[in-house]
Short mmCIF file of C-alpha atoms in Angstrom, two decimals:
data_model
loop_
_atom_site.label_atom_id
_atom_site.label_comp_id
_atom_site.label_asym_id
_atom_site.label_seq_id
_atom_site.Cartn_x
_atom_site.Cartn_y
_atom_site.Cartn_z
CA UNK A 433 -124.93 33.05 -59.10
CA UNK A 434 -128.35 32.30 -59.12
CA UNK A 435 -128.96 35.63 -61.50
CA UNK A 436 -126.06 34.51 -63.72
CA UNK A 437 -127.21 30.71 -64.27
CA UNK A 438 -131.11 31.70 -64.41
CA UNK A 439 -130.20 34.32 -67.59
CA UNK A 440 -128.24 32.03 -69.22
CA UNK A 441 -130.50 29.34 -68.63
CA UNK A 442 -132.65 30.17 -71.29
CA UNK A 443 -130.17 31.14 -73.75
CA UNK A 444 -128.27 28.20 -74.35
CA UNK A 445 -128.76 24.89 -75.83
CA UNK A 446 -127.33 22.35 -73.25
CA UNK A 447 -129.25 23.66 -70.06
CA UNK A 448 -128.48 20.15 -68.61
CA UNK A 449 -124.93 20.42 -68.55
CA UNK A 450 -125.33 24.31 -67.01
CA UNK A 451 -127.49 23.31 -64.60
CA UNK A 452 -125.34 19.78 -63.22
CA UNK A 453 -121.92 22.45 -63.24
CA UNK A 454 -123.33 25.04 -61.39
CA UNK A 455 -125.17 22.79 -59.01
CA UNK A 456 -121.64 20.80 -58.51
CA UNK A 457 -119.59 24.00 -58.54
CA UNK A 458 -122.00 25.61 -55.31
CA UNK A 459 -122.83 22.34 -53.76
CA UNK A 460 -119.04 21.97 -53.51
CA UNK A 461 -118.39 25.67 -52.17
CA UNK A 462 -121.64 25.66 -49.98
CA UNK A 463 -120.17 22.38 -48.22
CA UNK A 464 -116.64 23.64 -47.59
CA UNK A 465 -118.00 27.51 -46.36
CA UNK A 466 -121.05 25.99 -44.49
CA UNK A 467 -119.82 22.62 -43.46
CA UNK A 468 -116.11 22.23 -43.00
CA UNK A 469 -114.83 25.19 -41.83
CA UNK A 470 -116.71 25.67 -38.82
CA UNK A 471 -116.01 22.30 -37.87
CA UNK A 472 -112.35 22.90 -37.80
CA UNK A 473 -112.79 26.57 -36.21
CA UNK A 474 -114.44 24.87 -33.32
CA UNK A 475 -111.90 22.16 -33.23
CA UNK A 476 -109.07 24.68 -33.45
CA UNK A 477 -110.88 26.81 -30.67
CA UNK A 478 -111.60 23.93 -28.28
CA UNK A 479 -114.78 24.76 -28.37
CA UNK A 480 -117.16 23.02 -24.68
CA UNK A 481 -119.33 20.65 -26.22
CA UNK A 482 -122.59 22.65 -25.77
CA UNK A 483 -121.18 25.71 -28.09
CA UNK A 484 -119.54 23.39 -30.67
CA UNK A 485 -123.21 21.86 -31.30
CA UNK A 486 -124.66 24.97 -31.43
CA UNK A 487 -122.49 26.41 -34.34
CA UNK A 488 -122.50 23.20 -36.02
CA UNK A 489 -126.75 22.75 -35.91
CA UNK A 490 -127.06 26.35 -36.79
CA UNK A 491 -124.76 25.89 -39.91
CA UNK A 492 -127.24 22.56 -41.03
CA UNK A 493 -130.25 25.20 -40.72
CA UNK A 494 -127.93 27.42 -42.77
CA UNK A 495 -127.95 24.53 -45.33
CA UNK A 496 -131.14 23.33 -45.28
CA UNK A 497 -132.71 27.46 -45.60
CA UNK A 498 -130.09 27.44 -49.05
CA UNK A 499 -131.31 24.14 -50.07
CA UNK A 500 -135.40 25.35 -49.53
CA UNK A 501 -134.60 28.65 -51.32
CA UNK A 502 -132.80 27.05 -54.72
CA UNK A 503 -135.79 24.28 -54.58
CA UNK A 504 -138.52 27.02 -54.36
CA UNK A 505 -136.48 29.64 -57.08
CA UNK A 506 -135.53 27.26 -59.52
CA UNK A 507 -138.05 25.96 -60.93
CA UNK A 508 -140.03 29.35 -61.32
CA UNK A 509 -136.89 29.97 -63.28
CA UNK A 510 -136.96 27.07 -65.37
CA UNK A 511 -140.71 27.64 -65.97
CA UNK A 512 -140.76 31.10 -67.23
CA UNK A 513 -139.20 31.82 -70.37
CA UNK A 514 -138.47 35.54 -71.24
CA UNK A 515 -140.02 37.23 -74.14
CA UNK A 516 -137.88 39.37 -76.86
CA UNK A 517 -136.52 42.91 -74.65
CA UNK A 518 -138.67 40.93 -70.88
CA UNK A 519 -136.16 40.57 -67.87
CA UNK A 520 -136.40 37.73 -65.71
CA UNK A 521 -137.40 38.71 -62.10
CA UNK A 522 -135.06 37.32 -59.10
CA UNK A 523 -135.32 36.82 -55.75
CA UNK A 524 -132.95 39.88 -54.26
CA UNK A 525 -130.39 39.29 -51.72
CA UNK A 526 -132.49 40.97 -48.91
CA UNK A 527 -135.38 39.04 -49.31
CA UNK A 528 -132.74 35.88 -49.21
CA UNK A 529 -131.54 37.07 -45.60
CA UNK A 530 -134.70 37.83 -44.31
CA UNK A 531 -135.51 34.08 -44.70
CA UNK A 532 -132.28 32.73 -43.70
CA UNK A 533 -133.35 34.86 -40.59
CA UNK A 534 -137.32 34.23 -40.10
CA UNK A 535 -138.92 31.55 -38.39
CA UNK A 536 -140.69 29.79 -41.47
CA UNK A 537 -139.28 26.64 -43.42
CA UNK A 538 -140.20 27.03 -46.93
CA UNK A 539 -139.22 30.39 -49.14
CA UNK A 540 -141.75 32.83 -50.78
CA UNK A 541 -141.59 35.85 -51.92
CA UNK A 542 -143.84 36.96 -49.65
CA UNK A 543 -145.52 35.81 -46.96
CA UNK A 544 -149.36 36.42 -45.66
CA UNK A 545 -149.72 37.80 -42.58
CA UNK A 546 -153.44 37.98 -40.42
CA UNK A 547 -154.23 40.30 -38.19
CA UNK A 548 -154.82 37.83 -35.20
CA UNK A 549 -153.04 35.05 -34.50
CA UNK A 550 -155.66 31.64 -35.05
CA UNK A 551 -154.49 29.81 -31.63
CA UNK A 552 -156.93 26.78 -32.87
CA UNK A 553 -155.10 26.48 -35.82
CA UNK A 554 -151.25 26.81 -33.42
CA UNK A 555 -152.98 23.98 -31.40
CA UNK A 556 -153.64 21.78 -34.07
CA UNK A 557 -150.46 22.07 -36.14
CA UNK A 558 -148.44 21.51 -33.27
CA UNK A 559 -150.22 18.68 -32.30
CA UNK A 560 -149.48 17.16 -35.33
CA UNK A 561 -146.03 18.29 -34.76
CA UNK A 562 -145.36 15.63 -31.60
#
């Protein structure tokens, strides 16, 4: 979806309107697949308490990895405006999972690695953390 509303984005007049349905239209899907129906799977399962907040926290990360993703990819989108016979580049599904699955909080497209880890700078950030 995010292919299909970032080529037409740029090839239609009311980009408003496009962007406010699609938004509504996944925000709306996104809520029911992410947010109500594990609730009422781990209702109808009887779920102990411990394993019923588990599901349920994971599926807010779930939401809040989507939400990061659309707010980091959009407005690359927006900004970039194809030339005559030019493509527009998207984020690929893989590279969607593998931050849904890694241990970082805001999407790139790629992300820098060192070669040591800077335990100084660990320290610090998690200080800042509590």
């Amino acid at each position: 979806t995010l292919e299909l509303w970032g080529s037409l984005y740029h090839q239609i007049p009311w980009k408003l309107a496009l962007s406010l349905g699609t938004g509504f239209i996944l925000c709306v899907i996104q809520t029911c697949v992410l947010g109500l129906y594990p609730i009422h799977t781990v209702v109808h399962h009887q779920l102990p308490p411990a394993s019923r907040f588990i599901v349920i926290l994971e599926q807010i990360r779930f939401l809040m990895k989507t939400y990061s993703f659309i707010r980091e990819t959009a407005p690359v989108i927006i900004k970039k405006t194809p030339k005559k016979g030019e493509n527009l580049r998207f984020p690929t599904f893989s590279s969607y999972l593998y931050f849904l699955f890694c241990p970082t909080l805001i999407y790139r497209e790629s992300y820098p690695r060192n070669n040591q880890i800077r335990w100084k700078y660990v320290a610090i950030t998690v200080g800042k953390i509590l």
